[in-house]
Coordinates of C-alpha atoms and ligand atoms in Angstrom, one line a residue:
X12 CA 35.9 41.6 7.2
X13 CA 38.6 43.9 5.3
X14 CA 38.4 47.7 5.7
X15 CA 36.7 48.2 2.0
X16 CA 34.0 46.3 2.7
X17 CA 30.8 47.9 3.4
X18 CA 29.2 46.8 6.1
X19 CA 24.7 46.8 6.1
X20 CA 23.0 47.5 9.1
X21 CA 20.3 49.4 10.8
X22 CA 21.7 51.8 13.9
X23 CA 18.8 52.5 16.8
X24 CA 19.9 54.8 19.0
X25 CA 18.1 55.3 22.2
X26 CA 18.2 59.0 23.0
X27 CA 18.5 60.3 19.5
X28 CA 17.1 63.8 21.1
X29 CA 20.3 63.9 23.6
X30 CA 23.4 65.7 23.1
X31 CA 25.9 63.4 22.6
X32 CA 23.5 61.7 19.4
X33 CA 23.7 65.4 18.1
X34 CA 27.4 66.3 18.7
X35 CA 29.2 63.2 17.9
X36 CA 27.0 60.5 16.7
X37 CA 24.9 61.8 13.9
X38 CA 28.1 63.6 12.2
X39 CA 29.8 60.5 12.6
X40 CA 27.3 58.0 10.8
X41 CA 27.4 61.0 8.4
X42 CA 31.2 60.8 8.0
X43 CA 30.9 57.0 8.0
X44 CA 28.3 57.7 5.2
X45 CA 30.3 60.3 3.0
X46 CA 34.0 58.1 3.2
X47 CA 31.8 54.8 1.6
X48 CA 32.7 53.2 4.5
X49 CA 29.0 51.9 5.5
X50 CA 26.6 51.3 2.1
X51 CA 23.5 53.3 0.8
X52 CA 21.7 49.7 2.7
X53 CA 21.7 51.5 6.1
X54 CA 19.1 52.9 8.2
X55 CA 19.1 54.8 11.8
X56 CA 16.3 54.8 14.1
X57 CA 16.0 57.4 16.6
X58 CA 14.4 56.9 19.8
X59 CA 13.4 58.9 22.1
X60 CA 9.7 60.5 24.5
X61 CA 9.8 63.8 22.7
X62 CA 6.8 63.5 20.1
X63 CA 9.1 64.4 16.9
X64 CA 7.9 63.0 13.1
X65 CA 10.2 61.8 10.9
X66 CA 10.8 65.2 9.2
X67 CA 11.8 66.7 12.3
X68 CA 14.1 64.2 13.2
X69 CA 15.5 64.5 10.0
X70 CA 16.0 68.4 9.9
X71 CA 17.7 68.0 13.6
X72 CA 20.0 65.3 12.1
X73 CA 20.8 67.7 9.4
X74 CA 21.3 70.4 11.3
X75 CA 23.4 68.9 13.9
X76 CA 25.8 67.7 10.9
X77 CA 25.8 71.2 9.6
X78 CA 26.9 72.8 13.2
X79 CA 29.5 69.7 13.8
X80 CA 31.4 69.7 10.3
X81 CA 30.6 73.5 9.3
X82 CA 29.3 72.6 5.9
X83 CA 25.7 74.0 4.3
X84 CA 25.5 71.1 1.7
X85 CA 22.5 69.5 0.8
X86 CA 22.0 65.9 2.8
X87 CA 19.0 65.2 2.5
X88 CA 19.3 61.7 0.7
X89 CA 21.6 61.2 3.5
X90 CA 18.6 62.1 5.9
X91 CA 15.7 60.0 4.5
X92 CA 17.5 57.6 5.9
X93 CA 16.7 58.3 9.6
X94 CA 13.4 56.9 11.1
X95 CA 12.0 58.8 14.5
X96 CA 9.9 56.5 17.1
X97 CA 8.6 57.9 19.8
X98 CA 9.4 55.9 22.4
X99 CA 9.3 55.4 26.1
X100 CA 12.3 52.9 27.2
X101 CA 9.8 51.8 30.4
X102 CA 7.0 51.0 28.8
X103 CA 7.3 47.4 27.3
X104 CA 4.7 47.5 24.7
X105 CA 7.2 49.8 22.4
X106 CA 9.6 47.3 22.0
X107 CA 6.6 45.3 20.1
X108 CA 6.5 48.5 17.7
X109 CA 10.0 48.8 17.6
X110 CA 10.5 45.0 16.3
X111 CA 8.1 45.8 13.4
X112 CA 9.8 48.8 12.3
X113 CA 13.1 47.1 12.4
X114 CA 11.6 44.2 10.3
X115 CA 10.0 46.6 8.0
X116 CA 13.8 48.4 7.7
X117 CA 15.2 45.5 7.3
X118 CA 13.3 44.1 3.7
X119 CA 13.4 48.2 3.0
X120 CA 17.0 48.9 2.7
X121 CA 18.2 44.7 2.8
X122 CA 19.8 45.1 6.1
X123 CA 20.4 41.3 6.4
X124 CA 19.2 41.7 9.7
X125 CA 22.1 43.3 11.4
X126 CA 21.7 45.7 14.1
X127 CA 23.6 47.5 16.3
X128 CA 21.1 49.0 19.2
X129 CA 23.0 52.2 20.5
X130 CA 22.7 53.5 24.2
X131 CA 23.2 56.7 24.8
X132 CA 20.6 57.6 27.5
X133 CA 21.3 58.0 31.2
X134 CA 23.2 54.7 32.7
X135 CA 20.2 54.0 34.7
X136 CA 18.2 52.7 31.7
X137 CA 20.8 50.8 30.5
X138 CA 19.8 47.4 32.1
X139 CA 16.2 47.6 31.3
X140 CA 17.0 48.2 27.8
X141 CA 18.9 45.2 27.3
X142 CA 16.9 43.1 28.8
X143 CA 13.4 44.4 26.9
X144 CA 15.9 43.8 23.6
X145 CA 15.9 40.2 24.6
X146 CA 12.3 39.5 26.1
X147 CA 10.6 41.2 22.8
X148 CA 13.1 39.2 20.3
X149 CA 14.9 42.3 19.1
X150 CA 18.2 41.0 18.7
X151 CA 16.8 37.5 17.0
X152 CA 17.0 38.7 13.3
X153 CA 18.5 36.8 10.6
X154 CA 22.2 38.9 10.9
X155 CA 23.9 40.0 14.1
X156 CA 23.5 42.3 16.9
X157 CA 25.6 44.5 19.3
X158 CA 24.9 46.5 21.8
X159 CA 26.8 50.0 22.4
X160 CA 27.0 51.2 26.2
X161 CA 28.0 54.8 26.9
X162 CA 29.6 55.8 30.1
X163 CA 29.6 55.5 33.3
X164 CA 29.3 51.7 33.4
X165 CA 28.0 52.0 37.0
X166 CA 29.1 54.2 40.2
X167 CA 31.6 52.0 41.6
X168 CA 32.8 48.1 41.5
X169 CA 28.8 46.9 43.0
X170 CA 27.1 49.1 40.6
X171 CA 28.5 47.7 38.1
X172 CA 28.7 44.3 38.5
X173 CA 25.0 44.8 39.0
X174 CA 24.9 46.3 35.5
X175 CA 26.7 44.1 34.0
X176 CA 24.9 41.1 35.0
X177 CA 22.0 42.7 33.3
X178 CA 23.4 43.3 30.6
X179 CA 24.6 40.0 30.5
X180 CA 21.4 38.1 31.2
X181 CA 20.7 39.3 27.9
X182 CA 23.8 39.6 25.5
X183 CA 26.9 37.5 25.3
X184 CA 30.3 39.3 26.1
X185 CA 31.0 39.7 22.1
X186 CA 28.0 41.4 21.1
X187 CA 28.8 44.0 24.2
X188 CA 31.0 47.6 23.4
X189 CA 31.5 49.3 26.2
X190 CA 32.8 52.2 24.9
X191 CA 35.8 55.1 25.7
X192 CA 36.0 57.2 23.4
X193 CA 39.5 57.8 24.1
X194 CA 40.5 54.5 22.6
X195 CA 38.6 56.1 19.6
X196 CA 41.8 58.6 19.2
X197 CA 44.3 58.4 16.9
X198 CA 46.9 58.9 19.0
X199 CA 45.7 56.9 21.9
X200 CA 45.5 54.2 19.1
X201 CA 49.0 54.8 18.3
X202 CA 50.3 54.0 21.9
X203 CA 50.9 51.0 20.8
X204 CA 52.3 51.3 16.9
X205 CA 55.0 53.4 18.9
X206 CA 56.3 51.1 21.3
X207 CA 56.0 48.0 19.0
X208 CA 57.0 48.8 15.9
X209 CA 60.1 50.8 17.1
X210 CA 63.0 48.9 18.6
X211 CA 64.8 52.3 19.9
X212 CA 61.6 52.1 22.0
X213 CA 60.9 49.1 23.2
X214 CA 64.0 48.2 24.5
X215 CA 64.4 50.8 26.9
X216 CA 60.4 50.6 27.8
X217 CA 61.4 49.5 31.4
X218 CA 62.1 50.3 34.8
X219 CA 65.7 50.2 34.1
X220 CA 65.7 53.3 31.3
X221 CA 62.7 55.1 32.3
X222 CA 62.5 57.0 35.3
X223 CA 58.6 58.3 35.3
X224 CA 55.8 58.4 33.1
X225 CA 53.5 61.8 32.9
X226 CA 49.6 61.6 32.1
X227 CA 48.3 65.1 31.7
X228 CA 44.3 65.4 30.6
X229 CA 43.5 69.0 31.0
X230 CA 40.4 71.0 30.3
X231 CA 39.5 74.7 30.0
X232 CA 35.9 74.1 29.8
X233 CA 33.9 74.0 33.3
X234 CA 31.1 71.4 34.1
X235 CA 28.7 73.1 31.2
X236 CA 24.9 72.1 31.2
X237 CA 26.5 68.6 32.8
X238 CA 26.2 69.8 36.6
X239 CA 23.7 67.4 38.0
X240 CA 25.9 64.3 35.9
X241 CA 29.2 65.4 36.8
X242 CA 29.2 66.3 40.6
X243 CA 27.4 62.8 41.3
X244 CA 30.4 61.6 39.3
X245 CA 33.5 63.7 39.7
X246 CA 36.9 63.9 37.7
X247 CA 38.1 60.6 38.7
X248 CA 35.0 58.3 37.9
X249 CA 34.2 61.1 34.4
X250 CA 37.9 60.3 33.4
X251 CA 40.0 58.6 35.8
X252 CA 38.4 55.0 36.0
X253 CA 38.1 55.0 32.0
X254 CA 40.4 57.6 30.0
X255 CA 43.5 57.6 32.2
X256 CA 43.5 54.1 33.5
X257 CA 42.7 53.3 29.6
X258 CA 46.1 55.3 28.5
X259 CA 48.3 53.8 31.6
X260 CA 47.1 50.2 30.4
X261 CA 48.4 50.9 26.7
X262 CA 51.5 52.6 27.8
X263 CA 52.6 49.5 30.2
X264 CA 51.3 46.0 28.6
X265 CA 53.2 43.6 27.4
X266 CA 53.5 43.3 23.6
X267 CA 50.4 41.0 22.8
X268 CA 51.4 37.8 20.9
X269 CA 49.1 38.9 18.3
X270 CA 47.0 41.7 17.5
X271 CA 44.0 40.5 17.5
X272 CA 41.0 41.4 20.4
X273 CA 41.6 38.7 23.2
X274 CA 45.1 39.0 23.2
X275 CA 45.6 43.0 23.3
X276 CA 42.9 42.7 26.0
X277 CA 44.3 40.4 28.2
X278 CA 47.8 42.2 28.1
X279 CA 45.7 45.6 29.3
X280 CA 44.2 43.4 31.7
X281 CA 47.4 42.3 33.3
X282 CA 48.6 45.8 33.7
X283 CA 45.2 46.9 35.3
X284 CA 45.2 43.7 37.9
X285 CA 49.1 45.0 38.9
X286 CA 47.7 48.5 39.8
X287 CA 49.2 48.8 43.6
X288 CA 45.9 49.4 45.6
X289 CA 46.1 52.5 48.0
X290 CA 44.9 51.7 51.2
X291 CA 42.9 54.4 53.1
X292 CA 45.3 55.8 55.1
X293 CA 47.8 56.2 52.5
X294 CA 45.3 57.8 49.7
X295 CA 46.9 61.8 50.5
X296 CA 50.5 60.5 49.9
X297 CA 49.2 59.0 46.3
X298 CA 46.2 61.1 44.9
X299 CA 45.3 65.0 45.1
X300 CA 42.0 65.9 44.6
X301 CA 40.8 69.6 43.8
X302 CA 38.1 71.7 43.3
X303 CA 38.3 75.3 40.6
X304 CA 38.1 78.2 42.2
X305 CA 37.3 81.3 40.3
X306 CA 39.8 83.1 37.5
X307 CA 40.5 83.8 34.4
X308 CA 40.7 81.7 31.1
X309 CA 42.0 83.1 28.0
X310 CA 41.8 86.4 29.6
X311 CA 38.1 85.8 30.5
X312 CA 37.1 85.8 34.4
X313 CA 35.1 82.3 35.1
X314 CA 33.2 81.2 38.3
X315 CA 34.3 78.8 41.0
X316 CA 32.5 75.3 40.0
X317 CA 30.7 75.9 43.8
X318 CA 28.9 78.8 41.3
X319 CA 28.5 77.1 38.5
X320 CA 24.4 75.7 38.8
X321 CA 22.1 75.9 42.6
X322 CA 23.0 72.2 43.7
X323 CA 26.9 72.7 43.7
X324 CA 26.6 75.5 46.2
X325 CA 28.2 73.3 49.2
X326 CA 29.7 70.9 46.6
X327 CA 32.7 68.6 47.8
X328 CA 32.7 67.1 44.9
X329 CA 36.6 67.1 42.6
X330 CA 37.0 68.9 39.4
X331 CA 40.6 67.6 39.6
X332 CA 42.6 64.6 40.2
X333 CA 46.0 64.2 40.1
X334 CA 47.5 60.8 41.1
X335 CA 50.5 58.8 41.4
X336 CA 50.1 55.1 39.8
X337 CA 52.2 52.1 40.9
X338 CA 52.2 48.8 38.8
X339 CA 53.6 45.7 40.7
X340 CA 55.0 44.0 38.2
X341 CA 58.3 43.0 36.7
X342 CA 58.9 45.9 34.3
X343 CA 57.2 48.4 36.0
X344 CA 58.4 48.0 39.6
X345 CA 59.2 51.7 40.8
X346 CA 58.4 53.7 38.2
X347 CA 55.7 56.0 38.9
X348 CA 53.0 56.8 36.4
X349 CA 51.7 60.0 37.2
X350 CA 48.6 60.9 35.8
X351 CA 45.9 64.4 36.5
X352 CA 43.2 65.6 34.7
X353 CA 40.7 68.7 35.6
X354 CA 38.2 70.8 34.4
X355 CA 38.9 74.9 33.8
X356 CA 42.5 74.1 33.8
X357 CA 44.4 76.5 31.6
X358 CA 44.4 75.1 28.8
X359 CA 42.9 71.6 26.7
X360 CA 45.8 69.4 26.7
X361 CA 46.0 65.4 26.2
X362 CA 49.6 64.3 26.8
X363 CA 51.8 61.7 27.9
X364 CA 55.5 62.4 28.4
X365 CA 58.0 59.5 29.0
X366 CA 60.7 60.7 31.3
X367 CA 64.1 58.7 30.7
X368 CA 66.8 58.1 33.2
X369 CA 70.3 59.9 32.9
X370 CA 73.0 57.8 31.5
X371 CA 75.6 56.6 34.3
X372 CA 77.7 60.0 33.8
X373 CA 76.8 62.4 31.8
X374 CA 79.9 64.8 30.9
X375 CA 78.1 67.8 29.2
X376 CA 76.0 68.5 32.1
X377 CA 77.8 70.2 35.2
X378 CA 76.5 71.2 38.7
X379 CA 75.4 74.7 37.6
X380 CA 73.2 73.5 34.6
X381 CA 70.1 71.8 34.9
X382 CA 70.6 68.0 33.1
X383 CA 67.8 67.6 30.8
X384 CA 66.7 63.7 30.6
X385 CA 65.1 62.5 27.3
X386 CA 61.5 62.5 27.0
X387 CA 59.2 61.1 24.9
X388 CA 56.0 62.9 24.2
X389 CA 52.8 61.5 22.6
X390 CA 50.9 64.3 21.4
X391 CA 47.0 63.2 21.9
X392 CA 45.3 66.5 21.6
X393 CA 45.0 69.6 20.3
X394 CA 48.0 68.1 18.2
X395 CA 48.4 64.8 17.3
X396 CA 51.8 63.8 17.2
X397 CA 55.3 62.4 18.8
X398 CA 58.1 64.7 20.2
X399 CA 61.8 63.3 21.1
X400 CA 63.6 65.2 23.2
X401 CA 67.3 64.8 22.9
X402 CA 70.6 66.6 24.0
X403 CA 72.7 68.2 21.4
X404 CA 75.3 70.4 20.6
X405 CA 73.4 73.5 18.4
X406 CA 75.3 74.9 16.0
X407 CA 77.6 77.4 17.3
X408 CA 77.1 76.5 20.7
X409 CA 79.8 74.1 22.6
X410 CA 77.8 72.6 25.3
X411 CA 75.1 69.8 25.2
X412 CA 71.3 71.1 24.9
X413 CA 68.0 70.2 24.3
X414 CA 66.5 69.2 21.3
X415 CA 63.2 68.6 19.6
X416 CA 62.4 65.3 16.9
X417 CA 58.7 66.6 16.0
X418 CA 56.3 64.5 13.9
X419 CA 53.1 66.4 14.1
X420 CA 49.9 65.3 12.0
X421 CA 47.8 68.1 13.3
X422 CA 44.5 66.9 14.1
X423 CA 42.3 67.7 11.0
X424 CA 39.3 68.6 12.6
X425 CA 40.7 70.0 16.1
X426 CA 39.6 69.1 19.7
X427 CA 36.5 67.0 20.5
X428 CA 35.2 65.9 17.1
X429 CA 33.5 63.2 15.7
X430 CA 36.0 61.5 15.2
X431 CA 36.8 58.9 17.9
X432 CA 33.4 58.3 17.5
X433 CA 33.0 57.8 14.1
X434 CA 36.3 55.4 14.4
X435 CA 34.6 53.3 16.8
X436 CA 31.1 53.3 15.9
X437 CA 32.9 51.5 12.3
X438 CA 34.6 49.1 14.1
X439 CA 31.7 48.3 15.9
X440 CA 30.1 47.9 12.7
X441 CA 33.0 45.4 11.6
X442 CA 32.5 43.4 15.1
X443 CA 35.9 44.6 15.7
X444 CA 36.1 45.0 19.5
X445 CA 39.6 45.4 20.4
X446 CA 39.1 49.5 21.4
X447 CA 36.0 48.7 23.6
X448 CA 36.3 47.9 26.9
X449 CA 35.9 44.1 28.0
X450 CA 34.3 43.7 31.7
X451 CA 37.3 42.9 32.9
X452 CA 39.4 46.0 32.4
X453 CA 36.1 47.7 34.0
X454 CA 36.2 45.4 36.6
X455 CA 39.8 45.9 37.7
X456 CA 39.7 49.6 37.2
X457 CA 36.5 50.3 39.5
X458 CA 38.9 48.3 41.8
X459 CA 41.8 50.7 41.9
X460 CA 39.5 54.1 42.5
X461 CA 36.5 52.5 44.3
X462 CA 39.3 52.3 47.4
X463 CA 40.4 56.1 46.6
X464 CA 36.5 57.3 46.4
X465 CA 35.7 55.8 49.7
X466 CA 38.5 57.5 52.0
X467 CA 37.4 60.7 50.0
X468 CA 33.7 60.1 50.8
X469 CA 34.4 60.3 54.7
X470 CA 36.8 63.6 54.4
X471 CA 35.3 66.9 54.0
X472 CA 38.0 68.5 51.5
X473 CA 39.2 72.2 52.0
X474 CA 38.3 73.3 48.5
X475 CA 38.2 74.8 46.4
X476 CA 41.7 74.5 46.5
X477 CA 42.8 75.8 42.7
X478 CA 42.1 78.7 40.6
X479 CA 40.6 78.3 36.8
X480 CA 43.6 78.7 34.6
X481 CA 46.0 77.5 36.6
X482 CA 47.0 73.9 36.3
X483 CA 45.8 72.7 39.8
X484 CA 46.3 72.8 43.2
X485 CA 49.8 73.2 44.7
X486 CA 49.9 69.9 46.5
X487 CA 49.8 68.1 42.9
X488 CA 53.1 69.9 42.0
X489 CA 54.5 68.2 45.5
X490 CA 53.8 64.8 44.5
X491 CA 56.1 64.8 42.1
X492 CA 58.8 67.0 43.8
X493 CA 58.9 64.4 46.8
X494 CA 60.3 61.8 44.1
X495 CA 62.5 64.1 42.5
X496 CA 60.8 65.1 39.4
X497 CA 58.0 67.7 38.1
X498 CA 55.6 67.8 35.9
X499 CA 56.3 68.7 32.2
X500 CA 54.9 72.1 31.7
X501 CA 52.3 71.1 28.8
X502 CA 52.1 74.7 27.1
X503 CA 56.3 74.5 27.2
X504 CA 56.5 71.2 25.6
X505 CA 54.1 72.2 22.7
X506 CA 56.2 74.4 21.0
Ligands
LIG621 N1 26.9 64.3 26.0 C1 28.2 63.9 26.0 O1 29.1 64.6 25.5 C2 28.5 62.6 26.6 C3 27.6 61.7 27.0 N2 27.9 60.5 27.5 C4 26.8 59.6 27.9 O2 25.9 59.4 26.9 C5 24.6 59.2 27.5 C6 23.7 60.3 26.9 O3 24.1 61.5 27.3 P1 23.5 62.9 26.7 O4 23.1 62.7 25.3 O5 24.4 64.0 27.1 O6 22.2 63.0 27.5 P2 20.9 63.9 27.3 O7 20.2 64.2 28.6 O8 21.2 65.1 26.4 O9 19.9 62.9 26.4 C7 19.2 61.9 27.0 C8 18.3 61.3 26.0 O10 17.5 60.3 26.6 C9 16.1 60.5 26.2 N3 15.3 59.9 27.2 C10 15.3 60.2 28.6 N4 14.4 59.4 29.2 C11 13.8 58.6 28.3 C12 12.9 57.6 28.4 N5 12.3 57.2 29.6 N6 12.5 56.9 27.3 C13 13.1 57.3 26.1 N7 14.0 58.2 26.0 C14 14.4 58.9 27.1 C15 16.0 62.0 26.0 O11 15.0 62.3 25.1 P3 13.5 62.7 25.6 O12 13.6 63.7 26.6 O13 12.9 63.2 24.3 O14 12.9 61.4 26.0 C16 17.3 62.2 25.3 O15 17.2 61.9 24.0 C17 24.8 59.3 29.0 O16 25.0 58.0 29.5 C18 26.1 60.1 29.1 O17 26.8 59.8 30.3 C19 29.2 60.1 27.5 C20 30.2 60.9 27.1 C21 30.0 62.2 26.6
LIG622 O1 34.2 61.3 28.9 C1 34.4 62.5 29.0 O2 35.4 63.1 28.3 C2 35.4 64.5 28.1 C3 36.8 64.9 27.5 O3 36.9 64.3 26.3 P1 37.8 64.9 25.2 O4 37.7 64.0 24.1 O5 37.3 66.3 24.9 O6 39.2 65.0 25.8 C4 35.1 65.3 29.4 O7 34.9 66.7 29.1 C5 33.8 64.7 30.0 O8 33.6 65.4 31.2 C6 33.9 63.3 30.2 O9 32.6 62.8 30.5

């Protein structure tokens, strides 16, 4: 299917009343809507127990696109075609309704039949779901059907095996996207455009040229209304096992022999089975985990998470994770990947920086100045972009220093849009699956932390151990300074 084609299809989304159908999914179908990229043969069912009619679904869909993109325009053609069912996921008799208001849509607005049913409840529903799809025939229609999964895909390796067996008792591996929405960014999708459409690059991409790589995902914003979610999660299942292992896999395959799905898949795959496993006793030397402590962000004082809702009171659950990655394989032998991400950090910052090694002897730069390597920075967000860092003679000057190669495409609508959403939710549309996550890359990546998570469960941990608006706890600073390097200052390397 070719990008201008316009794909027909009816959307259900189980827990159209949530959040995450208000922030990011109905602005999305409307972006989808307004760039002609899905037809005026569309229609979404919402789902969800909350006793809503049609019009009130409607006026929440319309206002949620109104907060989300700013606008005050009149959508209301855009609207009628949204459908409300009360529904109860546990009680098996509403799939029989469901079924017939699919049918109904489906001679209404000549769907063809195809159908993409939408998850985005809490994980523990997930399984039933998909199986109650397949008992009451709602994926046998005339077109096809795909199932969207939102995170967490279980609580460790067991968890989800379990789920995905459900899953699969009831779809095939194509019709399932697991989704990460940070394979929905434009710069994360750009990973790979850099490295294999440039040769300056992809030579040097090795252990021989580059020295470290640098993974920073930092957040300002605490754990929100998301307290009971998040400290039964944790930074490094909410974005280690998906997000950063996601952007080390990019930054480290092997160029795919073709781009299609299978093939970029399997390289990621590679990467993720060549993750060096930290055993128990070793888990301090490679990972830091932290907790925020009170401060101040943007000049504001903010509590400690402990503070934060009733249940975290005696919380030893991490905010933070910073982590030093090893990949056993030929290219990547010794070169550490180091990757942290953390909530009230001082600032929202997605960035990878490429640290180079220093040519053989380097004339310009003597004992009393600081050599500066080359670095190559991948700009995921606020700003979207790619910064070389190269030595120089400025003008005037006589001695070698840094410079700055900026290409910067700053992110039209800012930080945490619709966007990666409405990028994938179209591809999903398309049956293009290559930024979803196959049950492998799960698999393996559950792997790598579920061994982290475990030592962590039996230590009490002296948090918290890093104040809001700082960017973590000392000891992730001396991870790096015990191989030689430090972290690139993020707020530095913006400008
Ligand atoms: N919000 C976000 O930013 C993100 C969310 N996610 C994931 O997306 C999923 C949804 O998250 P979010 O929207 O925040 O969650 P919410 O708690 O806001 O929404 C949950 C939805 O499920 C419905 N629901 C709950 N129980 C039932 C039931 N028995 N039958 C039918 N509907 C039910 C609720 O509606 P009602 O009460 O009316 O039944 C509501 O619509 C989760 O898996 C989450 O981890 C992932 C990334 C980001
Ligand atoms: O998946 C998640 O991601 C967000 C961060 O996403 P971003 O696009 O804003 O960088 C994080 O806040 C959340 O805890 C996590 O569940």
């Amino acid at each position: 299917m070719t990008i201008q084609q316009k794909p027909k299809v009816i959307i259900v989304i189980f827990g159209a009343t949530g959040d995450l159908a208000k922030r990011k999914l109905f602005p999305s179908i409307y972006r989808l809507y307004k760039s002609g990229k899905i037809s005026e043969d569309f229609a979404v069912v919402g789902l969800a127990r909350r006793p809503w009619t049609n019009d009130v679904f409607r006026d929440n869909v319309e206002n949620s696109i109104h907060d989300a993109l700013s606008t005050d325009e009149n959508i209301g053609t855009f609207s009628s075609h949204f459908y409300y069912h009360p529904f109860d996921v546990t009680e098996t008799s509403s799939y029989q309704d469901l079924k017939v208001l699919l049918e109904e849509l489906d001679g209404k607005y000549q769907t063809d039949g195809n159908r993409v049913f939408y998850l985005a409840m809490a994980p523990e529903y997930f399984g039933s779901i998909a199986q109650n799809l397949e008992s009451y025939g709602l994926k046998e229609s005339a077109g096809w059907s795909r199932l969207v999964i939102e995170k967490p895909f279980g609580h460790d390796l067991a968890s989800a095996k379990e789920l995905n067996n459900e899953i699969r008792a009831a779809f095939d591996e194509e019709q399932i996207y697991r989704i990460d929405h940070y394979l929905g960014k434009e710069m994360v999708q750009n990973i790979e455009v850099i490295r294999f459409a440039n040769a300056i690059f992809e030579h040097l991409w090795n252990n021989q040229y580059i020295s470290n790589v640098q993974i920073t995902s930092s957040e300002s914003l605490g754990v929100e209304e998301r307290a009971r979610y998040y400290d039964h999660s944790g930074a490094t299942r909410d974005m280690v096992q998906n997000h950063m292992l996601q952007m080390v896999a990019l930054l480290a395959m092997e160029p795919p022999i073709k781009l299609t799905t299978d093939e970029i898949r399997s390289e990621k795959v590679k990467v993720l089975r060549a993750l060096r496993t930290i055993e128990n006793e070793k888990v301090d030397k490679y990972f830091v985990r932290g907790q925020y402590d009170s401060g101040s962000i943007n000049e504001k004082p903010v509590e400690r998470y402990r503070d934060e809702a009733e249940e975290l009171i005696d919380s030893n659950t991490e905010t933070y994770v910073a982590g030093k990655v090893l990949i056993d394989n030929y290219r990547w032998s010794g070169v550490p990947f180091y990757i942290r991400t953390g909530k009230r950090m001082a600032e929202k910052s997605t960035k990878i920086v490429v640290e180079f090694k220093d040519i053989p002897m380097n004339l310009y730069f003597k004992t009393n100045r600081e050599k500066h390597p080359n670095l190559l920075i991948i700009h995921i967000q606020p700003n979207e972009g790619v910064t070389l860092v190269l030595n120089a003679k400025k003008s005037g000057g006589s001695l070698a220093e840094p410079i700055q190669l900026a290409y910067n495409n700053y992110g039209y609508d800012g930080i945490n849009t619709p966007e990666a959403y409405e990028k994938l939710l179209y591809d999903c549309i398309l049956g293009d699956a290559t930024n979803f996550t196959h049950w492998d890359e799960v698999a393996y990546s559950w792997a790598y932390i579920d061994s982290i998570l475990k030592t962590w469960e039996t230590t009490q941990a002296d948090f918290p151990n890093y104040k809001s608006g700082s960017m973590g706890p000392e000891a992730a600073d001396k991870l790096l300074e015990k191989d030689g390097f430090h972290w690139w200052p993020i707020t530095e390397i913006e400008k």
